[in-house]
PDB file of C-alpha atoms and ligand atoms in Angstrom:
ATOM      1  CA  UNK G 387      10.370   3.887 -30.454  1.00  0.00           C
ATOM      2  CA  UNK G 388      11.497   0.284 -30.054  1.00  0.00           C
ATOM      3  CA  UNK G 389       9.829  -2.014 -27.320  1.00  0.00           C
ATOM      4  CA  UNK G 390      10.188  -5.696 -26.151  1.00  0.00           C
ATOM      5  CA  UNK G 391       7.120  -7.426 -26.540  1.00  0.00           C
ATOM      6  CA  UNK G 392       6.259 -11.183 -26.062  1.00  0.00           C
ATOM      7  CA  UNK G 393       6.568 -13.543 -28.881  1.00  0.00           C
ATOM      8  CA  UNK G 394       6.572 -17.277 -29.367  1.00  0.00           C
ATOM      9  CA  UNK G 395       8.963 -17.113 -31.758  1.00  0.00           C
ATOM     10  CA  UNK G 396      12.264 -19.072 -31.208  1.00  0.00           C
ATOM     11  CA  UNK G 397      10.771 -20.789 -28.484  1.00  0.00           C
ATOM     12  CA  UNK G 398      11.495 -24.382 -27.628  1.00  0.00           C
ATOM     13  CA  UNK G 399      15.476 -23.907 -28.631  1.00  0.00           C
ATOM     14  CA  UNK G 400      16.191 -24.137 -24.737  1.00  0.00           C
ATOM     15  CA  UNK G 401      14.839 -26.997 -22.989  1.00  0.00           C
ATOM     16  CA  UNK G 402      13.436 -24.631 -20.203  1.00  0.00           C
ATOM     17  CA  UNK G 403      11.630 -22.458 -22.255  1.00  0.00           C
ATOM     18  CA  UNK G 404       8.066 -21.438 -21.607  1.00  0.00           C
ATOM     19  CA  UNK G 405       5.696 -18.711 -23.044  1.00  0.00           C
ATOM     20  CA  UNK G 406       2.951 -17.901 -20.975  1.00  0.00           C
ATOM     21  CA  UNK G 407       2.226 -14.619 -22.341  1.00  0.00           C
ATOM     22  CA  UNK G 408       0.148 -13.060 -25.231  1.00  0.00           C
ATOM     23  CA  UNK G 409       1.947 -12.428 -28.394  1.00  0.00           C
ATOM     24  CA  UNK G 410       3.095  -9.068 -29.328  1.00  0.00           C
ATOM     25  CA  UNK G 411       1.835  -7.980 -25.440  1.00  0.00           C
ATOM     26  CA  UNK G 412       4.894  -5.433 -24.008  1.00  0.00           C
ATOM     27  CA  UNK G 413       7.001  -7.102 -21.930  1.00  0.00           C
ATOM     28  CA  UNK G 414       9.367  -5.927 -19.188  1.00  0.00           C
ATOM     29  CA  UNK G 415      12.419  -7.698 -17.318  1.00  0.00           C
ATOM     30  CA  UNK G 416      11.540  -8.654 -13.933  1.00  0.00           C
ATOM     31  CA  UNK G 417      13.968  -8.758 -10.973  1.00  0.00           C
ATOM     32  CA  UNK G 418      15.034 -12.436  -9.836  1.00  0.00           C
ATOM     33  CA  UNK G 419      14.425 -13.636  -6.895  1.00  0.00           C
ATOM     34  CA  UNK G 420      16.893 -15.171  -4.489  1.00  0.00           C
ATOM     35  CA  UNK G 421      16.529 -19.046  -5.685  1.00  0.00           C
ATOM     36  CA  UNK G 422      17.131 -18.561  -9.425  1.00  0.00           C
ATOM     37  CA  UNK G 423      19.745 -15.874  -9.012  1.00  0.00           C
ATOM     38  CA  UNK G 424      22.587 -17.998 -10.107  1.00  0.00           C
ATOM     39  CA  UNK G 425      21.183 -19.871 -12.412  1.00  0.00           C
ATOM     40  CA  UNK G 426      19.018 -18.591 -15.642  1.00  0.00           C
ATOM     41  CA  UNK G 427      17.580 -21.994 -15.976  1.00  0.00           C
ATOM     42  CA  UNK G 428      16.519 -22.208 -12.398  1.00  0.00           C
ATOM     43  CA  UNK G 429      13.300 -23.535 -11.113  1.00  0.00           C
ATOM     44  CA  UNK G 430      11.110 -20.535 -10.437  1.00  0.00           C
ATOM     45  CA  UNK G 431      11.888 -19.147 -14.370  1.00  0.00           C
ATOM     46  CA  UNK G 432      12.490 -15.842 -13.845  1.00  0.00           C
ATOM     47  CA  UNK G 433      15.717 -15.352 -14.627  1.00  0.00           C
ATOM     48  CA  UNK G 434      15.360 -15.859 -18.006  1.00  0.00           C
ATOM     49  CA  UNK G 435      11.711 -14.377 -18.317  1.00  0.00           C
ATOM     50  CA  UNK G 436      10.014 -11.168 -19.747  1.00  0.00           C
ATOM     51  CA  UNK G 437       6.966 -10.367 -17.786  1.00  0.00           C
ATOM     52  CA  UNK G 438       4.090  -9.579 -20.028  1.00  0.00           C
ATOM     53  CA  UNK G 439       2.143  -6.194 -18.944  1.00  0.00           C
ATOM     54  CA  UNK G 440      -1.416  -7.220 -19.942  1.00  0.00           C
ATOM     55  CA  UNK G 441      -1.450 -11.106 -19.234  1.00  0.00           C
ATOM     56  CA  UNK G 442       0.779 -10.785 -16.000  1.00  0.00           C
ATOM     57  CA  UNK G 443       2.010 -14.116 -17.046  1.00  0.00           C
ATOM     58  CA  UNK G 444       5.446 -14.327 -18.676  1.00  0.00           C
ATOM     59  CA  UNK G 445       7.812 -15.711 -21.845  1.00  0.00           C
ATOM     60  CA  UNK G 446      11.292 -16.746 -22.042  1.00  0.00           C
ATOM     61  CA  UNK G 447      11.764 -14.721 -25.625  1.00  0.00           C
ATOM     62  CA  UNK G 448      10.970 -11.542 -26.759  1.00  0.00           C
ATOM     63  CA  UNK G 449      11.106  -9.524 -29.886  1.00  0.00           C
ATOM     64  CA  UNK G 450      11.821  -5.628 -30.480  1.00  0.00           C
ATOM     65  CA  UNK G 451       9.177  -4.396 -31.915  1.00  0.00           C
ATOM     66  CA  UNK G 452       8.696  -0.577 -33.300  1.00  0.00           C
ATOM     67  CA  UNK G 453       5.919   0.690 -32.141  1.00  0.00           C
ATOM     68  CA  UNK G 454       3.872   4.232 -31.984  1.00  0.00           C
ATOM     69  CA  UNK G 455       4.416   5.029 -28.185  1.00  0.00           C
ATOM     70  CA  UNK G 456       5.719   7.608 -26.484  1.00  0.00           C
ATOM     71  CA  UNK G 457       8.142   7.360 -23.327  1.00  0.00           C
ATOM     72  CA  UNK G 458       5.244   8.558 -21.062  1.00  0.00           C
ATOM     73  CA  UNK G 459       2.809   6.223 -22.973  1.00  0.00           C
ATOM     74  CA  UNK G 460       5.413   3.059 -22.288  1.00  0.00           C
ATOM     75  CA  UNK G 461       6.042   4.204 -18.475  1.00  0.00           C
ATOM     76  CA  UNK G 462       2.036   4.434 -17.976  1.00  0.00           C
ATOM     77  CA  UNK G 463       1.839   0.463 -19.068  1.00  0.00           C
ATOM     78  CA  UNK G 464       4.150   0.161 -17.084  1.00  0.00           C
ATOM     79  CA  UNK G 465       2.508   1.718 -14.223  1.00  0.00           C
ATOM     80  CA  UNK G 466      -0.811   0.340 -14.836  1.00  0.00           C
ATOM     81  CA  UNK G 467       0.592  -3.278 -15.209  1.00  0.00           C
ATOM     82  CA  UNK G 468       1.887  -2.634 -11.462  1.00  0.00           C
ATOM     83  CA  UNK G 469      -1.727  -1.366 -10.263  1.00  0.00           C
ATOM     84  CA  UNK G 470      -3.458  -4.025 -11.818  1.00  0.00           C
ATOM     85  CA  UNK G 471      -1.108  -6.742  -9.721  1.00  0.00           C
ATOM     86  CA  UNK G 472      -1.657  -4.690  -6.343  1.00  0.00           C
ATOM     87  CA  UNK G 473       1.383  -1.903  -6.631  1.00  0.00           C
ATOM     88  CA  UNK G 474       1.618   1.009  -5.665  1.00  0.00           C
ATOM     89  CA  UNK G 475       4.464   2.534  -7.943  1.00  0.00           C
ATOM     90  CA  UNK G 476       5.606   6.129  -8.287  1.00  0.00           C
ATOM     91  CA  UNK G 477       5.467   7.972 -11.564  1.00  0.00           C
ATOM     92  CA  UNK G 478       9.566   8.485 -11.504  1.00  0.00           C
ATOM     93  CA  UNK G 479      10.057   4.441 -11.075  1.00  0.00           C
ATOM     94  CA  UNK G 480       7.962   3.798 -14.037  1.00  0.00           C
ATOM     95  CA  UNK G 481       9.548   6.343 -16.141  1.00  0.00           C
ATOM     96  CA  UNK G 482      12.993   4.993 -14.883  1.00  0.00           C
ATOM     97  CA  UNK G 483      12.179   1.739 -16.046  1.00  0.00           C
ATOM     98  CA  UNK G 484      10.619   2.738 -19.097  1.00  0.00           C
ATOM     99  CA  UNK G 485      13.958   4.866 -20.029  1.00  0.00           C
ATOM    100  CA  UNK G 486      16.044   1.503 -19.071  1.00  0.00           C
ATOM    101  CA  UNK G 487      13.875  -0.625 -21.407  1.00  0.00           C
ATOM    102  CA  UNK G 488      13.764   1.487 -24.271  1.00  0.00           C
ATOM    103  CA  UNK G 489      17.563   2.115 -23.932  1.00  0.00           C
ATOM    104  CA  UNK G 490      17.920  -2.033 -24.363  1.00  0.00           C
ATOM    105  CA  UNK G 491      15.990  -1.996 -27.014  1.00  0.00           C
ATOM    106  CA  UNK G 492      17.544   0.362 -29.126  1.00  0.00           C
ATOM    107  CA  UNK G 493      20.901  -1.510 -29.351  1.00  0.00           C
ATOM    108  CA  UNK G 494      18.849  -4.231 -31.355  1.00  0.00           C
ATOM    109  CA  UNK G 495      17.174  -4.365 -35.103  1.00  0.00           C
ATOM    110  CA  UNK G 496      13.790  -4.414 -35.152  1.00  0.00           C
ATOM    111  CA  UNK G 497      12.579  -8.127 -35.167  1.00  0.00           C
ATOM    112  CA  UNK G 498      15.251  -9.193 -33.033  1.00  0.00           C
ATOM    113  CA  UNK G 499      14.533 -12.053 -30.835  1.00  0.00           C
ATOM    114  CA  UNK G 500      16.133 -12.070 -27.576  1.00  0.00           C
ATOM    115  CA  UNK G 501      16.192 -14.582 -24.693  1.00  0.00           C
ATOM    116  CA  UNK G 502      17.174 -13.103 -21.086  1.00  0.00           C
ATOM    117  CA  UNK G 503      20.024 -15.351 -18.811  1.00  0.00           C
ATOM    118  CA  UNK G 504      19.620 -13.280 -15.450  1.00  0.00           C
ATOM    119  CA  UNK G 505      21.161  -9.493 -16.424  1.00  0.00           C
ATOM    120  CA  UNK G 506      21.638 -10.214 -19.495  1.00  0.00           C
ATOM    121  CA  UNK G 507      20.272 -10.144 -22.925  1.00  0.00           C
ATOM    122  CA  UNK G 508      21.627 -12.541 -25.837  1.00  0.00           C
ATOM    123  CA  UNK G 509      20.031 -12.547 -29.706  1.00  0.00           C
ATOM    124  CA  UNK G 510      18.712 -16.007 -30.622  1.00  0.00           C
ATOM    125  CA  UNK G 511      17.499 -14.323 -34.248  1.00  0.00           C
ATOM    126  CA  UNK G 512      18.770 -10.978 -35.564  1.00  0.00           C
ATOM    127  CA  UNK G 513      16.152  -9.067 -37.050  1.00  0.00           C
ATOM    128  CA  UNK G 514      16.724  -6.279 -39.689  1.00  0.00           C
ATOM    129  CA  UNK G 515      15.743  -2.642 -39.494  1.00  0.00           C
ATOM    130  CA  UNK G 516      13.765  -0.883 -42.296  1.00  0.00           C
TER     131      UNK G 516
HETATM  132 ZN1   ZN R1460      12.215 -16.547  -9.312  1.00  0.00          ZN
END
């Protein structure tokens, strides 16, 4: 299945761009918070950023990436990416957000490179699928 994970590619094409994460870590898309809500090049950042699952840190592009996981196997990083930062999530809002991820990634090549402005996702490099 396709995935977004992290990737330093593209970056440095916005002025505000920062990668914070580990390459090729799985990423998700983080809610914004109040101050950066109208504006994807905000101050706090997240409303253009992935959040990387293993380095809790986070990128401003991401890449779709095929790789050998299962929904369940997706929605348990997810999970366990939650636990490791102190929440407490339920097995149905992991899976939820698992299903919304992989449904975004789908409508993209593989190798795409995406950047995020708030809800939505824009191609800075269109990848090809094999
Ligand atoms: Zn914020």
């Amino acid at each position: 299945m396709k995935v977004f994970v992290a990737t330093a590619q593209t970056q440095g094409e916005r002025g505000s761009d920062y990668h914070w994460c580990i390459e090729g870590e799985l990423v998700r898309i983080v809610e914004v918070c109040p101050r950066d809500r109208g504006d994807p090049d905000g101050g706090c950042g997240c409303g253009r950023g992935f959040g990387g699952l293993n380095s809790h840190r986070s990128t401003t592009t991401a890449r779709v990436a095929e790789v050998g996981l299962t929904l369940a196997d997706y929605a348990l990083a997810i999970q366990s990416s939650e636990q490791q930062e102190g929440w407490n999530p339920c097995d149905e809002c992991a899976m939820s957000e698992a299903v919304d991820l992989a449904a975004m990634a789908v409508a993209w090549p593989v190798d795409s490179v995406l950047e995020r402005r708030l809800d939505e996702l824009v191609v800075r490099s269109l990848g090809v699928d094999a």
